Amino acid sequence: MLLEVEDLCVNYGHIEAIRHISFSVEEGQVVSLIGANGAGKTTTLKTISGLRTVREGRVVFEGRDITKVPAYERVALRLSQAPEGRGVFVGMSVRENLDMGAYVRTDRKTSAYREDLERVFSLFPRLAEREKQVAGTMSGGEQQMLAIGRALMARPRLLLLDEPSMGLAPKLIQQIFAIIKEINEQGTTVLVVEQNAAQALKLADRAHILETGEIVRSGTGAELAGDEAVKAAYLGGD
Ligand code: ATP
């Protein structure tokens, strides 16, 4: 297992944002977490990337308990997150943002770094065209691509994506999911949190449904997409 989340409980003060969540991610998989607003999806991802502290439970990455490892060290372990709401450095150029993604790497002057930059540019040709543009002046979709590209520059073994389709036009949503599939096929394991259940289930090897801080259903993407209760609640009943 690449990632094991065991019996995780996270609070904001007395609010129990997530309660006794357990799931795992195998190397090579795409795993999706689906749920409505406030279900605890972002909290789960932030806890895995080290931005929230755990009240109870463990996060194990490549067999190592990282529950207390600080976020910046987790990036160096090659676990990296593209945050919700994009979170790019708006005053920096596209290229500077990508360089920031590689900040923890020690091989920035080598061909490996250049190769990764080329890989990001081939996944997102728009970023290559806009290399010198200030990130804050890019469109929402372009900033989303940049956030994913920046996370990829850390060469993650596990890429965490928080609502990559949020705020995007339908055509761009298709495109972002196709790119996530390609990233996975190139060898990066992906854990994606989404409100767009239809797309996220289509992509997923395994998926879990979160409701008010708990996992209420798990299965393969196809199993959940075919489940009547899931269809009624998350797929518009069709
Ligand atoms: P969304 O899709 O709306 O982002 P989510 O599934 O990602 O929702 P979380 O953001 O993880 O949900 O929130 C889970 C619960 O924790 C919610 O009830 C939310 O109000 C609460 N919560 C999140 N962040 C904080 C915070 N900083 N302080 C207090 N409560 C918080």
Coordinates of C-alpha atoms and ligand atoms in Angstrom, one line a residue:
M1 CA 0.0 0.0 0.0
L2 CA 1.2 3.5 -0.8
L3 CA -1.1 5.3 1.6
E4 CA -3.1 4.0 4.6
V5 CA -5.5 6.2 6.5
E6 CA -6.4 4.5 9.7
D7 CA -9.3 5.5 12.0
L8 CA -8.7 9.2 11.4
C9 CA -10.6 11.7 13.5
V10 CA -10.0 15.5 13.0
N11 CA -11.7 18.3 14.9
Y12 CA -12.1 22.0 14.5
G13 CA -12.6 23.0 18.2
H14 CA -15.5 20.9 19.3
I15 CA -16.7 20.3 15.7
E16 CA -15.9 16.7 14.5
A17 CA -15.0 17.4 10.9
I18 CA -14.1 13.7 10.2
R19 CA -14.8 10.7 12.3
H20 CA -13.0 7.3 12.2
I21 CA -12.2 7.4 8.5
S22 CA -10.2 4.5 7.1
F23 CA -9.1 3.8 3.6
S24 CA -6.1 3.0 1.6
V25 CA -4.5 3.8 -1.8
E26 CA -2.6 1.2 -3.7
E27 CA 0.4 2.2 -5.9
G28 CA -0.8 3.1 -9.4
Q29 CA -4.5 3.6 -8.5
V30 CA -6.8 6.6 -8.8
V31 CA -8.9 6.8 -5.7
S32 CA -11.8 9.3 -5.4
L33 CA -13.5 10.7 -2.4
I34 CA -16.9 12.0 -3.1
G35 CA -19.3 14.0 -1.0
A36 CA -21.4 17.1 -0.6
N37 CA -20.3 20.5 0.8
G38 CA -19.0 20.1 4.3
A39 CA -18.7 16.3 4.2
G40 CA -15.1 16.5 5.2
K41 CA -13.3 16.0 1.9
T42 CA -10.9 18.9 2.1
T43 CA -10.2 18.1 5.8
T44 CA -9.2 14.6 4.9
L45 CA -6.8 15.7 2.2
K46 CA -5.3 18.4 4.4
T47 CA -4.7 15.9 7.1
I48 CA -2.9 13.6 4.7
S49 CA -0.7 16.4 3.4
G50 CA 0.0 17.6 7.0
L51 CA -1.9 20.8 7.1
R52 CA -4.3 19.7 9.9
T53 CA -3.5 17.9 13.1
V54 CA -5.0 14.5 14.0
R55 CA -7.1 13.9 17.1
E56 CA -7.1 10.2 16.7
G57 CA -5.8 7.7 14.1
R58 CA -2.8 7.5 11.8
V59 CA -1.6 8.4 8.3
V60 CA 0.9 5.8 6.9
F61 CA 2.8 6.5 3.7
E62 CA 5.0 3.8 2.1
G63 CA 4.8 1.9 5.4
R64 CA 6.0 4.8 7.5
D65 CA 3.8 6.5 10.1
I66 CA 3.8 10.2 9.0
T67 CA 1.0 11.4 11.3
K68 CA 3.4 13.8 13.0
V69 CA 5.7 14.6 10.1
P70 CA 5.3 18.3 9.1
A71 CA 3.8 19.2 5.7
Y72 CA 7.0 20.4 4.1
E73 CA 8.7 17.2 4.9
R74 CA 5.9 15.2 3.4
V75 CA 6.4 17.0 0.1
A76 CA 10.0 15.8 0.2
L77 CA 8.7 12.3 0.8
R78 CA 6.9 12.8 -2.6
L79 CA 3.4 13.4 -1.4
S80 CA 2.1 16.6 -2.8
Q81 CA -1.2 18.4 -3.0
A82 CA -2.7 20.8 -5.5
P83 CA -5.0 22.9 -3.2
E84 CA -8.7 23.7 -3.5
G85 CA -9.3 27.2 -5.0
R86 CA -6.1 26.8 -6.9
G87 CA -3.8 28.6 -4.5
V88 CA -1.2 29.6 -7.1
F89 CA 1.2 32.4 -6.3
V90 CA -0.7 35.2 -8.1
G91 CA 2.2 37.7 -8.2
M92 CA 4.6 35.2 -9.8
S93 CA 4.9 34.1 -13.4
V94 CA 3.9 30.6 -14.5
R95 CA 7.5 29.5 -14.7
E96 CA 8.2 30.8 -11.2
N97 CA 5.2 29.0 -9.8
L98 CA 6.4 25.8 -11.4
D99 CA 9.9 26.4 -9.9
M100 CA 8.3 26.8 -6.5
G101 CA 6.8 23.4 -6.9
A102 CA 10.2 21.9 -7.3
Y103 CA 11.6 23.9 -4.3
V104 CA 12.2 20.8 -2.1
R105 CA 14.1 19.0 -4.8
T106 CA 17.8 18.9 -4.7
D107 CA 18.2 18.2 -8.4
R108 CA 16.9 21.5 -9.8
K109 CA 19.9 22.0 -11.9
T110 CA 19.8 18.6 -13.5
S111 CA 18.2 17.1 -16.6
A112 CA 15.6 15.3 -14.4
Y113 CA 14.2 18.7 -13.5
R114 CA 14.2 19.8 -17.1
E115 CA 12.4 16.6 -18.1
D116 CA 9.7 17.2 -15.5
L117 CA 9.2 20.7 -16.7
E118 CA 8.8 19.4 -20.3
R119 CA 6.3 16.8 -19.0
V120 CA 4.2 19.5 -17.4
F121 CA 4.4 21.6 -20.5
S122 CA 3.4 18.6 -22.7
L123 CA 0.4 17.8 -20.4
F124 CA -0.6 21.5 -20.3
P125 CA 0.6 23.2 -23.6
R126 CA -1.2 26.4 -22.4
L127 CA 1.3 26.7 -19.6
A128 CA 4.2 26.6 -22.1
E129 CA 2.6 29.3 -24.1
R130 CA 2.1 31.4 -21.0
E131 CA 5.5 30.7 -19.3
K132 CA 6.1 34.4 -18.5
Q133 CA 2.6 35.5 -17.8
V134 CA 1.8 36.6 -14.2
A135 CA -0.3 33.8 -12.7
G136 CA -3.0 36.1 -11.2
T137 CA -3.9 37.3 -14.7
M138 CA -4.6 33.8 -16.0
S139 CA -8.1 32.4 -16.3
G140 CA -9.6 30.1 -13.6
G141 CA -9.0 27.0 -15.7
E142 CA -5.4 28.0 -16.5
Q143 CA -4.7 28.6 -12.8
Q144 CA -6.1 25.1 -12.0
M145 CA -3.7 23.6 -14.6
L146 CA -0.9 25.6 -13.1
A147 CA -1.7 24.3 -9.6
I148 CA -1.6 20.7 -10.8
G149 CA 1.5 21.4 -12.8
R150 CA 3.2 22.9 -9.7
A151 CA 2.3 19.9 -7.6
L152 CA 3.8 17.6 -10.3
M153 CA 7.1 19.5 -10.2
A154 CA 7.7 17.9 -6.8
R155 CA 7.7 14.6 -8.7
P156 CA 5.1 13.1 -6.3
R157 CA 4.5 9.4 -5.9
L158 CA 1.1 10.4 -4.6
L159 CA -0.7 13.4 -6.0
L160 CA -3.5 14.9 -3.9
L161 CA -6.1 16.9 -5.9
D162 CA -8.7 19.0 -4.1
E163 CA -11.8 19.6 -6.4
P164 CA -9.8 20.0 -9.7
S165 CA -13.1 20.7 -11.6
M166 CA -14.4 23.4 -9.3
G167 CA -15.6 26.5 -11.1
L168 CA -14.7 25.2 -14.6
A169 CA -16.8 25.2 -17.7
P170 CA -18.1 21.7 -18.8
K171 CA -15.6 21.4 -21.7
L172 CA -12.7 22.2 -19.4
I173 CA -13.9 19.7 -16.8
Q174 CA -13.6 16.9 -19.4
Q175 CA -10.2 18.1 -20.3
I176 CA -8.9 18.3 -16.7
F177 CA -10.2 14.7 -16.0
A178 CA -8.5 13.5 -19.2
I179 CA -5.3 15.0 -18.0
I180 CA -5.6 13.5 -14.6
K181 CA -6.0 10.1 -16.3
E182 CA -2.9 10.7 -18.3
I183 CA -0.9 11.7 -15.2
N184 CA -2.0 8.4 -13.6
E185 CA -1.1 6.4 -16.7
Q186 CA 2.3 8.0 -16.7
G187 CA 2.9 6.4 -13.2
T188 CA 1.6 8.8 -10.6
T189 CA -0.9 7.5 -8.0
V190 CA -3.8 10.0 -7.5
L191 CA -6.1 10.7 -4.7
V192 CA -8.8 13.1 -5.8
V193 CA -11.6 14.8 -3.9
E194 CA -14.6 15.9 -5.9
Q195 CA -18.2 17.1 -5.9
N196 CA -18.4 16.2 -9.6
A197 CA -19.2 12.6 -8.7
A198 CA -19.9 11.4 -12.3
Q199 CA -16.5 12.3 -13.6
A200 CA -14.7 11.3 -10.4
L201 CA -16.3 7.8 -10.4
K202 CA -15.5 7.3 -14.1
L203 CA -11.9 7.8 -13.3
A204 CA -11.6 5.9 -10.1
D205 CA -10.2 2.4 -9.4
R206 CA -11.7 2.8 -5.9
A207 CA -14.1 5.4 -4.5
H208 CA -15.5 6.3 -1.1
I209 CA -18.5 8.4 -0.3
L210 CA -18.2 10.8 2.6
E211 CA -21.2 12.1 4.5
T212 CA -20.9 14.3 7.5
G213 CA -17.4 13.2 8.3
E214 CA -17.8 9.5 7.8
I215 CA -17.3 7.0 4.9
V216 CA -20.7 5.6 4.2
R217 CA -20.0 3.6 1.1
S218 CA -17.0 2.2 -0.7
G219 CA -16.4 0.3 -4.0
T220 CA -14.9 0.4 -7.4
G221 CA -15.8 3.5 -9.4
A222 CA -18.1 1.4 -11.6
E223 CA -19.8 -0.2 -8.7
L224 CA -20.7 3.1 -7.1
A225 CA -21.7 4.7 -10.4
G226 CA -24.2 1.8 -10.8
D227 CA -25.5 1.9 -7.3
E228 CA -29.1 3.2 -7.1
A229 CA -28.7 5.1 -3.8
V230 CA -25.5 6.8 -5.1
K231 CA -27.2 7.6 -8.4
A232 CA -30.1 9.2 -6.6
A233 CA -28.0 11.3 -4.2
Y234 CA -24.9 12.2 -6.3
L235 CA -25.6 11.6 -10.0
G236 CA -28.8 13.5 -10.4
G237 CA -30.8 10.3 -10.5
D238 CA -29.8 9.3 -14.0
Ligands
ATP1 P1 -16.5 21.6 0.5 O1 -16.8 20.7 -0.7 O2 -17.7 22.6 0.8 O3 -15.2 22.2 0.5 P2 -15.6 19.5 2.3 O4 -16.3 18.2 2.1 O5 -14.3 19.7 1.7 O6 -16.6 20.6 1.8 P3 -14.5 20.4 4.8 O7 -14.0 21.7 4.2 O8 -13.5 19.3 5.0 O9 -15.6 19.8 3.9 O10 -15.3 20.7 6.1 C1 -15.8 19.6 7.0 C2 -16.5 20.3 8.2 O11 -15.5 21.0 9.0 C3 -17.6 21.3 7.8 O12 -18.6 21.2 8.8 C4 -16.8 22.6 8.0 O13 -17.8 23.7 8.3 C5 -15.9 22.3 9.1 N1 -14.7 23.2 9.0 C6 -13.8 23.2 8.0 N2 -12.8 24.0 8.2 C7 -13.0 24.6 9.4 C8 -12.4 25.6 10.2 N3 -11.2 26.1 9.8 N4 -12.9 25.9 11.4 C9 -14.1 25.4 11.8 N5 -14.8 24.4 11.1 C10 -14.2 24.1 9.9

